[in-house]
Each structure stands twice: as structure tokens, then as C-alpha cells.
Amino acid sequence: MAESNETSSKVTCRSRRAVEQIISAVCSEIKKTLSKNSERIDEHCIRYIQKFRETFTAILRENILVNGELRDQSPLDITPEFDPVDNEKEKKINEELLPQLDLCIVDIARKRKQLPPVCKKAVTDYANHQAVYLTKVKPQVQNDSFGSVVNEIKQAASLITCEHLKATSATLASLVKASSEEYEQVVHLTKAVEIEEINRNCKTNPSVLIEFPFSSIDKALHSPAKKRCTDSLSLPQTVPVKYKHHADATLRMDFVVQPTDTLD
């Protein structure tokens, strides 16, 4: 029981370095206090200070535990808490790492605020600039088969439109992929609104009506009529096109066909 009380009365430190720091701090404070009374510092006083330092050091070392063990029996290792501070590491963290993290946070916050307008502007630009205008078709009529030529004209116009829509869709897909998924619906809805506005603004013209569902785009691109249209048609100029988007997912295109050659 006496041994337990004796152990509990001892001071506990985490390492030997802590013990030496305590001794140095106490002796430094004593010296600082005496230096304020310079008239009392004489040879006898210096001897008393030295004697006190020796006595205090001996008593403290005898009555202190390092990690629960007596100082003389404790290992010589020093805990990381008392290692010197790495100034270079601290400087790198404060001057390089933390500013980069701050910039990252600010950048993310700015993108969350500005991303929807950016998507809308990009979709508007593509709708106004790229969703243009089928090429004017000048049919080469042969063998009095004007009906078959008209069908080939329709197929050629469909192929041109499909290729253009695929290119525009790929560009928009890369834009949507770069943004977060939550803005995907905004992009598509905005595109539909812009296309509808283009449709309302188009002038009415004598037209040939073409209707085909979106699911048939890939089939049209691989149609055998593609080669026949390429061999017999030239597409030098552009004419305005009206796009109509229906609820049944059918794309309607009205374009002007102006034949310049006469029947043979």
C-alpha cells in the first residue's frame, strides 16, 4: 500500500527530454528572476544557485516517471511529440498545399454556380449556328423516273441530316460528360426549346415533308441508297430548314427542293 502511494505521488512525463526541459525551464526562470536584482548577485549567490540546481535536478529525476517507469529504467527513445519541428515541411504545407486546397474549393463553388448558364449558352450556340440547313439538292433526272429521283432526294436529305445530328450530338455529349449528371436534363430540355424557337422563326416555303423516327438514323446511314444518292446528286448550296420535334419522337424536316435541270 505504501509503495502504491509512493508511486502515485510521482510526476509523470512522456519522455526523458521532457524531464530535461522541465529542469532547464526552472533553472532559467530562477536565473531570470535573480538578474532583475543585480545587487544581490555575488559569489555566494552564484554558489547557492548552483547548489539549488543540483538539488532540484536530483530530486526531480528521482520523483518522476517516464511513461510509467522510473527515469533510469525507462527506454532511451523519444516520443514524436517532442521532436523538432520540420520548418521546411511546415512552409511547404502553408505556402503550397493549403493555397491549392483553397483554390480547389473556390473553383468547385464557382462551377456549381456558373455551370448551368455555361451549358445553356453552349446549347444555344450550337442550335443557332450548327442546326443549320440542309444542302440544296440539284437532281440529275434520267429515264423519266422523277418519282424515284424524289425518293433518292429524300434519302440523301435524311443522310445529311443524320450525319449533322450525330456530329452535334457528339459535341454536346462531351460537354454533358464534363459537367455533373444533374445538369443532363437541363441540357436536353434547353436544346429542345432552342430548336422549337428556330422552328417558329423559319419562313414558310413550298416543301417536301420527310418524317423518320430517331431510332432509324443508324439504319439510314447504312442504307444502300446512300451510294446511289452520292453518285447522282450534287449539294453545292444551302437552304433554310425547319425542324419540328413531336411527342412521338419523330423528326420532321421541311426543305426546299429546286430542280434546275429539265427532264430528258
Short mmCIF file of C-alpha atoms in Angstrom, two decimals:
data_model
loop_
_atom_site.label_atom_id
_atom_site.label_comp_id
_atom_site.label_asym_id
_atom_site.label_seq_id
_atom_site.Cartn_x
_atom_site.Cartn_y
_atom_site.Cartn_z
CA MET A 1 0.00 0.00 0.00
CA ALA A 2 2.86 2.31 0.89
CA GLU A 3 4.51 1.51 -2.40
CA SER A 4 1.31 2.41 -4.27
CA ASN A 5 1.06 5.78 -2.53
CA GLU A 6 4.69 6.47 -3.29
CA THR A 7 4.18 5.70 -6.95
CA SER A 8 1.05 7.86 -7.22
CA SER A 9 2.87 10.85 -5.76
CA LYS A 10 5.44 10.92 -8.53
CA VAL A 11 5.24 13.25 -11.53
CA THR A 12 4.59 11.57 -14.88
CA CYS A 13 6.22 12.66 -18.15
CA ARG A 14 6.22 11.17 -21.61
CA SER A 15 9.96 11.14 -22.30
CA ARG A 16 13.36 11.93 -20.86
CA ARG A 17 13.56 15.02 -23.00
CA ALA A 18 10.51 16.38 -21.19
CA VAL A 19 12.30 15.93 -17.86
CA GLU A 20 15.35 17.83 -19.08
CA GLN A 21 13.14 20.58 -20.49
CA ILE A 22 11.41 20.99 -17.12
CA ILE A 23 14.75 21.28 -15.33
CA SER A 24 16.06 23.79 -17.88
CA ALA A 25 12.90 25.88 -17.67
CA VAL A 26 13.00 26.06 -13.85
CA CYS A 27 16.68 26.99 -13.78
CA SER A 28 16.15 29.59 -16.49
CA GLU A 29 13.32 31.22 -14.54
CA ILE A 30 15.49 31.35 -11.38
CA LYS A 31 18.31 32.99 -13.30
CA LYS A 32 15.92 35.47 -14.91
CA THR A 33 14.44 36.43 -11.53
CA LEU A 34 17.84 36.98 -9.95
CA SER A 35 19.02 39.04 -12.90
CA LYS A 36 16.38 41.63 -12.02
CA ASN A 37 18.14 42.12 -8.66
CA SER A 38 21.70 42.56 -9.82
CA GLU A 39 22.88 43.93 -6.47
CA ARG A 40 22.21 40.54 -4.89
CA ILE A 41 24.27 38.59 -7.39
CA ASP A 42 27.60 37.83 -5.79
CA GLU A 43 29.85 34.84 -5.42
CA HIS A 44 27.77 33.35 -2.61
CA CYS A 45 24.55 33.82 -4.57
CA ILE A 46 26.01 32.08 -7.60
CA ARG A 47 27.05 29.16 -5.41
CA TYR A 48 23.53 28.98 -3.94
CA ILE A 49 22.05 28.93 -7.44
CA GLN A 50 24.37 26.13 -8.48
CA LYS A 51 23.55 24.17 -5.34
CA PHE A 52 19.81 24.63 -5.88
CA ARG A 53 20.11 23.49 -9.48
CA GLU A 54 21.93 20.33 -8.47
CA THR A 55 19.49 19.56 -5.66
CA PHE A 56 16.41 20.30 -7.75
CA THR A 57 17.67 18.21 -10.64
CA ALA A 58 18.46 15.23 -8.42
CA ILE A 59 15.12 15.35 -6.60
CA LEU A 60 13.12 15.78 -9.80
CA ARG A 61 14.84 12.89 -11.50
CA GLU A 62 14.17 10.67 -8.51
CA ASN A 63 10.49 11.61 -8.26
CA ILE A 64 9.41 11.46 -11.86
CA LEU A 65 8.04 8.66 -14.03
CA VAL A 66 8.69 8.43 -17.75
CA ASN A 67 5.81 6.54 -19.39
CA GLY A 68 5.04 4.89 -16.05
CA GLU A 69 8.63 3.84 -15.32
CA LEU A 70 11.41 5.36 -13.28
CA ARG A 71 13.64 7.61 -15.32
CA ASP A 72 16.71 5.38 -15.01
CA GLN A 73 14.69 2.31 -16.09
CA SER A 74 12.81 3.92 -18.98
CA PRO A 75 13.92 3.33 -22.60
CA LEU A 76 16.04 5.94 -24.32
CA ASP A 77 13.64 6.54 -27.20
CA ILE A 78 11.99 9.92 -27.55
CA THR A 79 8.35 10.31 -28.47
CA PRO A 80 7.48 12.16 -31.69
CA GLU A 81 5.62 14.87 -29.77
CA PHE A 82 8.94 16.33 -28.68
CA ASP A 83 10.79 16.06 -31.99
CA PRO A 84 11.92 19.34 -33.50
CA VAL A 85 9.51 21.00 -35.93
CA ASP A 86 10.31 20.50 -39.61
CA ASN A 87 10.26 24.11 -40.80
CA GLU A 88 10.59 23.19 -44.47
CA LYS A 89 7.63 20.86 -44.25
CA GLU A 90 5.54 23.45 -42.42
CA LYS A 91 6.47 26.07 -45.02
CA LYS A 92 5.51 23.79 -47.90
CA ILE A 93 2.16 22.99 -46.30
CA ASN A 94 1.34 26.62 -45.52
CA GLU A 95 2.58 28.16 -48.78
CA GLU A 96 1.76 25.47 -51.36
CA LEU A 97 -0.67 22.83 -50.17
CA LEU A 98 -3.20 24.99 -48.31
CA PRO A 99 -3.48 27.63 -51.10
CA GLN A 100 -4.09 24.85 -53.63
CA LEU A 101 -6.84 23.40 -51.47
CA ASP A 102 -8.40 26.86 -51.13
CA LEU A 103 -8.34 27.35 -54.90
CA CYS A 104 -9.91 23.93 -55.40
CA ILE A 105 -12.76 24.76 -53.02
CA VAL A 106 -13.36 28.14 -54.68
CA ASP A 107 -13.24 26.58 -58.15
CA ILE A 108 -15.81 23.93 -57.24
CA ALA A 109 -18.12 26.52 -55.69
CA ARG A 110 -17.83 28.74 -58.78
CA LYS A 111 -18.58 25.84 -61.16
CA ARG A 112 -21.67 24.82 -59.19
CA LYS A 113 -22.96 28.37 -59.63
CA GLN A 114 -21.94 29.01 -63.24
CA LEU A 115 -22.27 25.59 -64.88
CA PRO A 116 -26.00 25.78 -65.84
CA PRO A 117 -25.58 29.13 -67.70
CA VAL A 118 -22.50 27.78 -69.47
CA CYS A 119 -24.39 24.71 -70.66
CA LYS A 120 -27.33 26.80 -71.80
CA LYS A 121 -25.09 29.19 -73.76
CA ALA A 122 -23.27 26.32 -75.46
CA VAL A 123 -26.52 24.62 -76.45
CA THR A 124 -27.90 27.92 -77.76
CA ASP A 125 -24.79 28.48 -79.89
CA TYR A 126 -25.00 25.00 -81.40
CA ALA A 127 -28.72 25.35 -82.06
CA ASN A 128 -28.31 28.72 -83.79
CA HIS A 129 -25.07 28.03 -85.65
CA GLN A 130 -24.92 24.28 -86.28
CA ALA A 131 -28.54 23.16 -86.60
CA VAL A 132 -28.48 24.89 -89.99
CA TYR A 133 -29.63 23.96 -93.17
CA LEU A 134 -29.73 21.16 -95.50
CA THR A 135 -27.80 21.46 -98.73
CA LYS A 136 -29.79 22.45 -101.78
CA VAL A 137 -30.27 19.42 -103.98
CA LYS A 138 -30.00 19.65 -107.78
CA PRO A 139 -31.37 16.34 -109.07
CA GLN A 140 -29.99 14.74 -112.21
CA VAL A 141 -33.20 13.34 -113.71
CA GLN A 142 -32.77 10.39 -116.05
CA ASN A 143 -35.09 7.92 -117.80
CA ASP A 144 -38.20 9.93 -116.94
CA SER A 145 -38.21 8.42 -113.45
CA PHE A 146 -38.78 11.59 -111.48
CA GLY A 147 -40.61 9.72 -108.71
CA SER A 148 -37.58 7.53 -107.94
CA VAL A 149 -35.32 10.59 -108.01
CA VAL A 150 -37.52 12.32 -105.45
CA ASN A 151 -37.21 9.29 -103.18
CA GLU A 152 -33.44 9.41 -103.53
CA ILE A 153 -33.54 13.11 -102.71
CA LYS A 154 -35.44 12.32 -99.53
CA GLN A 155 -32.94 9.65 -98.57
CA ALA A 156 -29.99 11.95 -99.30
CA ALA A 157 -31.50 14.70 -97.17
CA SER A 158 -32.10 12.20 -94.39
CA LEU A 159 -28.49 11.01 -94.50
CA ILE A 160 -27.14 14.57 -94.45
CA THR A 161 -29.35 15.44 -91.51
CA CYS A 162 -28.39 12.27 -89.64
CA GLU A 163 -24.67 12.92 -90.04
CA HIS A 164 -25.07 16.50 -88.90
CA LEU A 165 -27.14 15.47 -85.88
CA LYS A 166 -24.58 12.82 -84.95
CA ALA A 167 -21.75 15.37 -85.04
CA THR A 168 -23.73 17.84 -82.96
CA SER A 169 -24.77 15.10 -80.55
CA ALA A 170 -21.14 14.03 -80.04
CA THR A 171 -20.11 17.58 -79.21
CA LEU A 172 -22.97 18.01 -76.78
CA ALA A 173 -22.23 14.62 -75.22
CA SER A 174 -18.67 15.66 -74.41
CA LEU A 175 -19.98 18.85 -72.83
CA VAL A 176 -22.51 16.97 -70.71
CA LYS A 177 -19.88 14.42 -69.67
CA ALA A 178 -17.62 17.20 -68.43
CA SER A 179 -20.41 18.55 -66.26
CA SER A 180 -22.18 16.71 -63.48
CA GLU A 181 -25.03 14.33 -64.21
CA GLU A 182 -27.56 16.57 -62.52
CA TYR A 183 -27.39 19.05 -65.41
CA GLU A 184 -28.02 16.46 -68.14
CA GLN A 185 -31.76 17.07 -68.22
CA VAL A 186 -31.21 20.83 -68.31
CA VAL A 187 -29.03 20.47 -71.42
CA HIS A 188 -31.54 18.35 -73.35
CA LEU A 189 -34.53 20.46 -72.36
CA THR A 190 -32.72 23.64 -73.35
CA LYS A 191 -31.79 22.15 -76.71
CA ALA A 192 -35.43 21.23 -77.34
CA VAL A 193 -36.54 24.78 -76.51
CA GLU A 194 -33.95 26.31 -78.84
CA ILE A 195 -34.90 24.01 -81.71
CA GLU A 196 -38.56 24.88 -81.18
CA GLU A 197 -37.70 28.58 -81.35
CA ILE A 198 -35.84 28.03 -84.63
CA ASN A 199 -38.89 26.22 -85.97
CA ARG A 200 -41.19 29.14 -85.12
CA ASN A 201 -38.84 31.67 -86.71
CA CYS A 202 -38.46 29.87 -90.05
CA LYS A 203 -40.30 31.24 -93.06
CA THR A 204 -42.88 29.05 -94.72
CA ASN A 205 -41.74 27.63 -98.08
CA PRO A 206 -43.06 25.07 -100.60
CA SER A 207 -41.64 21.96 -99.11
CA VAL A 208 -41.16 18.26 -99.28
CA LEU A 209 -42.06 16.63 -95.95
CA ILE A 210 -39.75 13.97 -94.57
CA GLU A 211 -40.58 12.08 -91.39
CA PHE A 212 -38.46 9.44 -89.74
CA PRO A 213 -38.05 8.32 -86.11
CA PHE A 214 -34.78 8.81 -84.27
CA SER A 215 -34.39 5.05 -83.99
CA SER A 216 -33.98 4.76 -87.76
CA ILE A 217 -30.99 7.13 -88.00
CA ASP A 218 -28.40 4.35 -87.85
CA LYS A 219 -30.31 2.32 -90.45
CA ALA A 220 -30.43 5.30 -92.80
CA LEU A 221 -26.68 5.82 -92.51
CA HIS A 222 -26.06 2.28 -93.76
CA SER A 223 -28.80 2.31 -96.40
CA PRO A 224 -27.87 1.14 -99.97
CA ALA A 225 -29.44 4.34 -101.27
CA LYS A 226 -26.56 6.35 -99.85
CA LYS A 227 -24.21 5.36 -102.70
CA ARG A 228 -26.85 6.00 -105.37
CA CYS A 229 -27.53 9.47 -103.98
CA THR A 230 -23.84 10.27 -103.80
CA ASP A 231 -23.30 9.29 -107.44
CA SER A 232 -26.26 11.17 -108.84
CA LEU A 233 -26.62 14.31 -106.67
CA SER A 234 -24.51 17.41 -106.04
CA LEU A 235 -25.00 19.58 -102.94
CA PRO A 236 -23.37 22.98 -103.54
CA GLN A 237 -25.59 25.49 -101.67
CA THR A 238 -27.72 25.73 -98.54
CA VAL A 239 -31.39 26.38 -97.91
CA PRO A 240 -33.17 27.03 -94.60
CA VAL A 241 -34.65 24.03 -92.87
CA LYS A 242 -37.44 23.81 -90.32
CA TYR A 243 -37.17 21.24 -87.55
CA LYS A 244 -40.29 20.05 -85.74
CA HIS A 245 -40.00 17.92 -82.64
CA HIS A 246 -43.08 15.87 -81.86
CA ALA A 247 -44.10 13.99 -78.74
CA ASP A 248 -43.88 10.70 -80.67
CA ALA A 249 -40.10 11.19 -81.10
CA THR A 250 -40.39 11.83 -84.86
CA LEU A 251 -38.22 14.43 -86.59
CA ARG A 252 -39.98 16.38 -89.33
CA MET A 253 -37.89 18.34 -91.81
CA ASP A 254 -39.29 20.73 -94.41
CA PHE A 255 -36.80 21.82 -97.06
CA VAL A 256 -36.98 23.38 -100.46
CA VAL A 257 -36.13 21.31 -103.50
CA GLN A 258 -35.35 23.39 -106.56
CA PRO A 259 -34.67 21.25 -109.63
CA THR A 260 -32.62 23.16 -112.19
CA ASP A 261 -32.41 20.53 -114.90
CA THR A 262 -35.22 19.55 -117.20
CA LEU A 263 -36.45 16.12 -117.96
CA ASP A 264 -34.72 14.33 -120.82
#
